[in-house]
Amino acid sequence: MKRIAIFGGTFNPVHREHVSLCKKAIEELNLDKLIVVPTFMPPHKHIVPAPPEDRLNMLKIAFSGAENIEISDYEIKNGGKSYTYLTVEKFREIYPDVELYFLVGGDMLTDFKTWRYPERILKSVKLAVFSREDFFADFDGEHKFFKERFGTDFITFKYRGNSVSSTEIRIKCALGLDSRNLLPDGVYDYIMKNGVYKGDKYTDFIKKVLPEKRLIHTAGVYVAAMKKAKELSLSEDKIAAATLLHDCAKYMNPSDFPEFSLPDNVPPPVVHQYLGAYVAETVLDVKNAEVLDAIRYHTSGRADMTTLGKLVFVADMVESGRHYEGVEELKKLYEGDFETCFKECLKEEVAHLLKKGQYIYEKTLEAYDYYIKRK
């Protein structure tokens, strides 16, 4: 009996890990064919993906010449929200006499029970699950759950995927940063030639006022913060505005803004947070109070911070480009309990200033007293 697998996703954009995964799936599952099915519009995501024709074209470039891999435009032609149960039922109808699999990441497996009509999906296909280096999947527990809930099971294959973020690729492209190392040959050139991820007024502005090194850091903060959007029930639009603009005034001089007033006793490393909020509001017309507050206190912190403010404060300290002593422990905490990570980041900030013998700004001390208490 022939063996065919379906690999669905937004592919916004397709990256090197997608290609590696498909090749390993064919090898490990002994597939006769693997069908890649880009969605028209994913039902579970808020960010509108790149136009479907661009995502389809990028997939064709990525898998050009690949044996036993077919790109299907089934969901794109259908339009609307793309539900897995409809797709797998269609391919079961096309291939009634094959072993049909559906590839799923370990992170998606934990949410499978919340998908629309999971029982119907499992009547058409068997799930083939892979793990990723940045996500621990309790496969033993999930095997037990599947047998009890659905009366069936899934299979796993050995391949452990590397961590590649489509979010990182999109923001780097929008900021004009090279991301060729994350993309299949030819895809980066397609993105840049066609302006697939061309950014907005915020990215356009910071590209003019920040050097490349600071743009790389900004992209890191953006990516780190977006990982927590769902968990913290935060708007991705607010996260985008706050993270992209948090350092917008890093290299600006307050004297160039005659109407800007700085609070008393602000140490030099903290000035840019206040000026940044001013520039965001007066130059870029940012009106959202939460966003402006997050920018205004992202370096110092303050007592009784908003959730968005905490997130930008923490993401600024734990983004992937940070390499100071103790940051790896903070990064691990960030993957788990956010509030614990926030408090540890606040402790780290104060400890760092004490160690350097530097003046600790009053807002930082107020934040420390509010959340931790000085001994």
Short mmCIF file of C-alpha atoms in Angstrom, two decimals:
data_model
loop_
_atom_site.label_atom_id
_atom_site.label_comp_id
_atom_site.label_asym_id
_atom_site.label_seq_id
_atom_site.Cartn_x
_atom_site.Cartn_y
_atom_site.Cartn_z
CA MET A 1 0.00 0.00 0.00
CA LYS A 2 1.33 3.44 -0.89
CA ARG A 3 2.17 5.90 1.86
CA ILE A 4 1.39 9.61 1.43
CA ALA A 5 1.74 12.46 3.93
CA ILE A 6 0.17 15.91 3.99
CA PHE A 7 2.10 18.86 5.42
CA GLY A 8 -0.10 21.89 5.96
CA GLY A 9 0.79 25.34 7.21
CA THR A 10 0.85 29.04 6.55
CA PHE A 11 4.45 28.95 5.25
CA ASN A 12 4.77 32.66 5.91
CA PRO A 13 7.42 32.25 4.58
CA VAL A 14 8.69 28.73 3.90
CA HIS A 15 12.10 28.34 5.56
CA ARG A 16 15.01 25.91 5.57
CA GLU A 17 13.57 23.87 8.43
CA HIS A 18 10.40 23.15 6.44
CA VAL A 19 12.51 21.73 3.63
CA SER A 20 14.63 19.61 6.00
CA LEU A 21 11.53 18.30 7.75
CA CYS A 22 9.89 17.21 4.49
CA LYS A 23 12.99 15.36 3.32
CA LYS A 24 13.36 13.58 6.66
CA ALA A 25 9.66 12.67 6.74
CA ILE A 26 9.93 11.00 3.32
CA GLU A 27 12.97 9.08 4.51
CA GLU A 28 11.75 8.01 7.97
CA LEU A 29 8.13 7.28 7.06
CA ASN A 30 9.10 5.64 3.76
CA LEU A 31 6.68 7.89 1.88
CA ASP A 32 5.84 7.56 -1.78
CA LYS A 33 4.79 11.22 -1.82
CA LEU A 34 4.56 14.24 0.44
CA ILE A 35 2.01 16.94 -0.35
CA VAL A 36 2.66 20.47 0.94
CA VAL A 37 -0.58 22.43 1.38
CA PRO A 38 -0.33 26.15 2.15
CA THR A 39 -3.37 27.66 3.86
CA PHE A 40 -5.37 30.50 2.40
CA MET A 41 -6.12 31.93 5.85
CA PRO A 42 -5.26 30.04 9.06
CA PRO A 43 -8.18 29.96 11.53
CA HIS A 44 -5.96 30.24 14.62
CA LYS A 45 -3.71 33.22 13.81
CA HIS A 46 -4.40 36.94 13.95
CA ILE A 47 -1.59 38.21 11.72
CA VAL A 48 -2.70 38.30 8.09
CA PRO A 49 -0.11 36.29 6.13
CA ALA A 50 1.57 37.34 2.91
CA PRO A 51 -0.61 37.04 -0.23
CA PRO A 52 -1.29 33.37 -1.07
CA GLU A 53 0.24 33.65 -4.52
CA ASP A 54 3.53 34.80 -2.98
CA ARG A 55 3.56 31.99 -0.43
CA LEU A 56 2.77 29.48 -3.16
CA ASN A 57 5.55 30.85 -5.38
CA MET A 58 8.06 30.70 -2.52
CA LEU A 59 7.14 27.06 -1.87
CA LYS A 60 7.67 26.21 -5.53
CA ILE A 61 11.12 27.82 -5.37
CA ALA A 62 11.99 26.09 -2.09
CA PHE A 63 11.07 22.61 -3.34
CA SER A 64 12.22 23.01 -6.92
CA GLY A 65 13.72 19.71 -8.03
CA ALA A 66 12.77 17.87 -4.82
CA GLU A 67 11.72 14.29 -5.50
CA ASN A 68 8.35 13.00 -4.31
CA ILE A 69 7.22 16.43 -3.05
CA GLU A 70 4.13 18.08 -4.51
CA ILE A 71 2.83 21.60 -3.81
CA SER A 72 -0.97 21.76 -3.66
CA ASP A 73 -3.06 24.92 -4.03
CA TYR A 74 -6.21 23.17 -2.77
CA GLU A 75 -6.78 25.41 0.29
CA ILE A 76 -5.74 28.56 -1.55
CA LYS A 77 -8.24 27.90 -4.33
CA ASN A 78 -10.97 27.27 -1.78
CA GLY A 79 -10.36 30.62 -0.06
CA GLY A 80 -11.70 31.51 3.38
CA LYS A 81 -10.42 29.97 6.59
CA SER A 82 -8.57 26.71 6.05
CA TYR A 83 -9.76 23.90 8.32
CA THR A 84 -7.72 20.71 8.50
CA TYR A 85 -10.69 18.36 8.68
CA LEU A 86 -11.95 19.52 5.27
CA THR A 87 -8.52 19.23 3.69
CA VAL A 88 -7.75 15.72 4.91
CA GLU A 89 -11.23 14.50 3.94
CA LYS A 90 -10.65 15.84 0.44
CA PHE A 91 -7.29 14.08 0.10
CA ARG A 92 -8.77 10.86 1.52
CA GLU A 93 -11.37 11.08 -1.23
CA ILE A 94 -8.60 11.55 -3.82
CA TYR A 95 -6.47 8.73 -2.34
CA PRO A 96 -8.93 6.18 -0.90
CA ASP A 97 -6.51 3.25 -0.84
CA VAL A 98 -3.31 4.66 0.66
CA GLU A 99 -1.86 5.04 4.14
CA LEU A 100 -2.45 8.75 4.62
CA TYR A 101 -0.54 10.77 7.24
CA PHE A 102 -0.75 14.35 8.43
CA LEU A 103 2.47 15.94 9.73
CA VAL A 104 2.15 17.79 13.03
CA GLY A 105 4.71 19.50 15.28
CA GLY A 106 4.82 18.52 18.93
CA ASP A 107 3.69 22.02 19.91
CA MET A 108 0.59 21.69 17.71
CA LEU A 109 -0.17 18.23 19.06
CA THR A 110 -0.95 19.62 22.52
CA ASP A 111 -3.67 21.82 20.97
CA PHE A 112 -5.04 19.17 18.63
CA LYS A 113 -8.08 18.51 20.83
CA THR A 114 -9.16 22.13 20.29
CA TRP A 115 -9.09 21.87 16.49
CA ARG A 116 -12.40 21.75 14.64
CA TYR A 117 -13.68 18.16 14.45
CA PRO A 118 -10.49 16.33 15.52
CA GLU A 119 -12.34 12.99 15.35
CA ARG A 120 -13.09 13.54 11.66
CA ILE A 121 -9.43 14.34 11.03
CA LEU A 122 -8.36 11.07 12.63
CA LYS A 123 -10.85 9.09 10.54
CA SER A 124 -9.09 10.28 7.40
CA VAL A 125 -5.43 10.33 8.46
CA LYS A 126 -2.97 9.18 11.08
CA LEU A 127 -0.97 11.93 12.72
CA ALA A 128 2.81 11.75 12.28
CA VAL A 129 4.43 13.94 14.94
CA PHE A 130 7.90 15.50 15.08
CA SER A 131 9.56 17.43 17.89
CA ARG A 132 11.53 20.67 17.87
CA GLU A 133 14.56 21.71 19.88
CA ASP A 134 12.74 24.71 21.37
CA PHE A 135 9.66 22.79 22.54
CA PHE A 136 9.39 19.85 24.93
CA ALA A 137 6.59 17.48 24.01
CA ASP A 138 5.32 14.96 26.56
CA PHE A 139 4.67 12.23 24.00
CA ASP A 140 4.02 9.55 26.64
CA GLY A 141 1.23 11.60 28.15
CA GLU A 142 -0.17 12.48 24.74
CA HIS A 143 -0.19 8.82 23.64
CA LYS A 144 -2.29 7.96 26.67
CA PHE A 145 -4.63 10.89 26.11
CA PHE A 146 -5.16 10.02 22.42
CA LYS A 147 -6.04 6.43 23.19
CA GLU A 148 -8.52 7.46 25.89
CA ARG A 149 -10.07 10.41 24.04
CA PHE A 150 -10.00 9.30 20.41
CA GLY A 151 -9.58 5.52 20.58
CA THR A 152 -6.54 5.76 18.32
CA ASP A 153 -2.92 6.87 18.46
CA PHE A 154 -0.34 8.88 16.54
CA ILE A 155 3.14 7.95 15.38
CA THR A 156 6.36 9.86 15.95
CA PHE A 157 9.48 10.04 13.89
CA LYS A 158 13.01 10.57 15.10
CA TYR A 159 13.75 13.84 13.39
CA ARG A 160 14.11 16.69 15.88
CA GLY A 161 13.62 20.00 14.15
CA ASN A 162 15.80 23.02 14.63
CA SER A 163 14.32 26.25 15.90
CA VAL A 164 13.59 28.60 13.00
CA SER A 165 11.16 31.46 13.44
CA SER A 166 9.06 32.74 10.56
CA THR A 167 8.42 35.80 12.74
CA GLU A 168 12.16 36.47 12.82
CA ILE A 169 12.43 36.15 9.04
CA ARG A 170 9.52 38.53 8.43
CA ILE A 171 10.77 41.26 10.76
CA LYS A 172 14.34 40.99 9.48
CA CYS A 173 13.13 41.37 5.92
CA ALA A 174 11.00 44.36 6.93
CA LEU A 175 14.05 45.95 8.57
CA GLY A 176 16.32 45.23 5.62
CA LEU A 177 18.39 42.68 7.57
CA ASP A 178 19.82 39.67 5.76
CA SER A 179 18.04 36.39 6.54
CA ARG A 180 19.45 34.20 3.75
CA ASN A 181 20.76 31.72 6.32
CA LEU A 182 17.19 30.94 7.39
CA LEU A 183 15.68 30.56 3.93
CA PRO A 184 15.93 28.05 1.06
CA ASP A 185 17.98 29.14 -1.92
CA GLY A 186 16.14 31.69 -4.02
CA VAL A 187 13.42 32.53 -1.49
CA TYR A 188 15.19 35.54 0.04
CA ASP A 189 15.72 37.03 -3.41
CA TYR A 190 12.04 36.52 -4.23
CA ILE A 191 10.99 38.23 -0.99
CA MET A 192 13.18 41.26 -1.55
CA LYS A 193 12.41 41.57 -5.26
CA ASN A 194 8.66 41.45 -4.69
CA GLY A 195 8.55 43.37 -1.40
CA VAL A 196 6.68 40.53 0.29
CA TYR A 197 7.51 41.71 3.83
CA LYS A 198 8.11 45.39 3.25
CA GLY A 199 7.19 46.63 6.73
CA ASP A 200 5.24 49.73 7.81
CA LYS A 201 5.81 53.29 8.97
CA TYR A 202 7.48 52.08 12.19
CA THR A 203 10.03 49.89 10.44
CA ASP A 204 10.62 52.58 7.83
CA PHE A 205 11.31 55.12 10.59
CA ILE A 206 13.71 53.08 12.69
CA LYS A 207 15.65 52.00 9.59
CA LYS A 208 16.48 55.70 9.18
CA VAL A 209 17.48 56.42 12.79
CA LEU A 210 19.09 53.20 14.06
CA PRO A 211 22.36 51.53 12.98
CA GLU A 212 22.30 47.89 11.88
CA LYS A 213 23.48 46.59 15.25
CA ARG A 214 20.54 48.24 17.01
CA LEU A 215 18.11 47.04 14.31
CA ILE A 216 19.28 43.47 14.95
CA HIS A 217 18.63 43.96 18.66
CA THR A 218 15.20 45.47 17.94
CA ALA A 219 14.29 42.49 15.77
CA GLY A 220 15.35 40.19 18.63
CA VAL A 221 13.13 42.03 21.12
CA TYR A 222 10.21 41.87 18.67
CA VAL A 223 10.60 38.11 18.15
CA ALA A 224 11.01 37.36 21.87
CA ALA A 225 7.95 39.41 22.80
CA MET A 226 5.73 37.93 20.08
CA LYS A 227 6.34 34.46 21.53
CA LYS A 228 4.36 35.52 24.61
CA ALA A 229 1.46 37.27 22.87
CA LYS A 230 -1.01 34.39 23.20
CA GLU A 231 0.07 33.39 26.70
CA LEU A 232 -0.30 36.95 28.03
CA SER A 233 -3.43 37.73 25.98
CA LEU A 234 -1.78 40.75 24.41
CA SER A 235 -2.50 42.38 21.06
CA GLU A 236 0.20 41.61 18.50
CA ASP A 237 -0.26 45.11 17.08
CA LYS A 238 0.56 46.66 20.46
CA ILE A 239 3.55 44.37 20.92
CA ALA A 240 4.81 45.28 17.46
CA ALA A 241 4.53 49.03 18.06
CA ALA A 242 6.13 48.92 21.52
CA THR A 243 9.03 46.65 20.60
CA LEU A 244 9.84 48.27 17.26
CA LEU A 245 9.90 51.75 18.80
CA HIS A 246 11.36 51.01 22.24
CA ASP A 247 14.85 52.18 21.18
CA CYS A 248 13.80 54.63 18.47
CA ALA A 249 15.45 57.56 20.30
CA LYS A 250 18.59 55.69 21.34
CA TYR A 251 20.81 57.90 19.19
CA MET A 252 18.78 61.11 19.33
CA ASN A 253 19.60 64.28 21.25
CA PRO A 254 16.86 65.69 23.51
CA SER A 255 17.99 69.21 22.60
CA ASP A 256 16.70 68.60 19.09
CA PHE A 257 13.17 68.54 20.53
CA PRO A 258 12.56 71.93 22.21
CA GLU A 259 9.15 70.96 23.60
CA PHE A 260 10.41 67.74 25.19
CA SER A 261 10.89 67.86 28.96
CA LEU A 262 12.87 65.26 30.89
CA PRO A 263 12.08 64.33 34.53
CA ASP A 264 14.67 65.16 37.18
CA ASN A 265 17.64 62.93 38.02
CA VAL A 266 17.38 60.67 34.97
CA PRO A 267 20.72 58.89 34.37
CA PRO A 268 22.08 59.06 30.78
CA PRO A 269 21.37 55.37 29.90
CA VAL A 270 17.69 55.92 30.74
CA VAL A 271 17.06 59.16 28.85
CA HIS A 272 16.21 57.43 25.56
CA GLN A 273 13.13 55.71 27.04
CA TYR A 274 11.46 59.06 27.80
CA LEU A 275 12.53 60.62 24.53
CA GLY A 276 11.44 57.47 22.69
CA ALA A 277 7.90 57.74 24.06
CA TYR A 278 7.84 61.42 23.08
CA VAL A 279 9.02 60.71 19.54
CA ALA A 280 6.57 57.82 19.18
CA GLU A 281 3.67 60.07 20.17
CA THR A 282 4.58 63.34 18.46
CA VAL A 283 6.46 62.17 15.35
CA LEU A 284 4.82 58.80 14.64
CA ASP A 285 1.37 59.62 16.03
CA VAL A 286 1.23 56.68 18.45
CA LYS A 287 -1.78 57.33 20.70
CA ASN A 288 -2.19 54.07 22.60
CA ALA A 289 -1.41 54.72 26.27
CA GLU A 290 -0.18 51.16 26.93
CA VAL A 291 2.28 51.29 24.05
CA LEU A 292 3.64 54.68 25.07
CA ASP A 293 3.95 53.56 28.69
CA ALA A 294 5.84 50.40 27.67
CA ILE A 295 8.32 52.49 25.67
CA ARG A 296 8.62 55.12 28.42
CA TYR A 297 9.71 52.61 31.10
CA HIS A 298 11.31 49.76 29.14
CA THR A 299 14.78 50.41 30.58
CA SER A 300 14.02 51.47 34.16
CA GLY A 301 10.79 49.70 34.88
CA ARG A 302 8.36 51.28 37.33
CA ALA A 303 5.96 50.29 40.10
CA ASP A 304 2.68 48.66 39.01
CA MET A 305 3.66 48.06 35.37
CA THR A 306 1.22 47.02 32.67
CA THR A 307 1.59 43.53 31.24
CA LEU A 308 2.83 45.02 27.97
CA GLY A 309 5.35 47.12 29.90
CA LYS A 310 6.68 44.06 31.70
CA LEU A 311 6.93 42.16 28.44
CA VAL A 312 9.02 44.82 26.67
CA PHE A 313 11.23 45.20 29.77
CA VAL A 314 11.88 41.44 29.85
CA ALA A 315 12.18 40.88 26.09
CA ASP A 316 14.76 43.68 25.99
CA MET A 317 16.87 41.69 28.46
CA VAL A 318 16.44 38.14 27.12
CA GLU A 319 16.33 38.50 23.32
CA SER A 320 18.54 36.01 21.51
CA GLY A 321 21.35 38.52 20.92
CA ARG A 322 21.95 39.11 24.63
CA HIS A 323 25.05 37.35 25.99
CA TYR A 324 25.80 38.74 29.47
CA GLU A 325 26.53 36.59 32.53
CA GLY A 326 23.34 34.97 33.81
CA VAL A 327 21.23 35.62 30.72
CA GLU A 328 20.92 31.94 29.77
CA GLU A 329 19.13 31.23 33.05
CA LEU A 330 16.79 34.15 32.37
CA LYS A 331 16.10 32.85 28.86
CA LYS A 332 15.13 29.46 30.29
CA LEU A 333 12.81 31.13 32.79
CA TYR A 334 11.24 33.11 29.95
CA GLU A 335 10.15 29.87 28.29
CA GLY A 336 8.27 28.98 31.47
CA ASP A 337 6.67 31.25 34.07
CA PHE A 338 6.64 34.85 32.84
CA GLU A 339 6.06 36.59 36.17
CA THR A 340 8.99 34.75 37.76
CA CYS A 341 11.17 35.71 34.83
CA PHE A 342 10.12 39.35 35.13
CA LYS A 343 11.09 39.51 38.80
CA GLU A 344 14.42 37.82 38.14
CA CYS A 345 15.12 40.30 35.33
CA LEU A 346 14.39 43.16 37.71
CA LYS A 347 16.76 41.64 40.27
CA GLU A 348 19.41 41.21 37.57
CA GLU A 349 19.07 44.85 36.53
CA VAL A 350 19.60 46.13 40.08
CA ALA A 351 22.42 43.67 40.77
CA HIS A 352 24.17 44.74 37.55
CA LEU A 353 24.00 48.44 38.51
CA LEU A 354 25.21 47.72 42.04
CA LYS A 355 28.11 45.65 40.74
CA LYS A 356 29.15 48.45 38.40
CA GLY A 357 28.77 51.04 41.15
CA GLN A 358 26.33 52.99 39.00
CA TYR A 359 23.49 55.23 40.09
CA ILE A 360 20.20 53.34 40.35
CA TYR A 361 17.34 55.41 39.00
CA GLU A 362 14.43 56.00 41.40
CA LYS A 363 11.89 54.35 39.08
CA THR A 364 13.94 51.15 39.10
CA LEU A 365 14.07 51.19 42.90
CA GLU A 366 10.34 51.81 43.06
CA ALA A 367 9.76 48.82 40.77
CA TYR A 368 12.06 46.68 42.91
CA ASP A 369 10.24 47.67 46.10
CA TYR A 370 6.85 47.11 44.52
CA TYR A 371 7.57 43.62 43.15
CA ILE A 372 10.36 42.24 45.33
CA LYS A 373 11.02 44.39 48.43
CA ARG A 374 14.47 45.48 49.43
CA LYS A 375 16.05 43.73 52.40
#
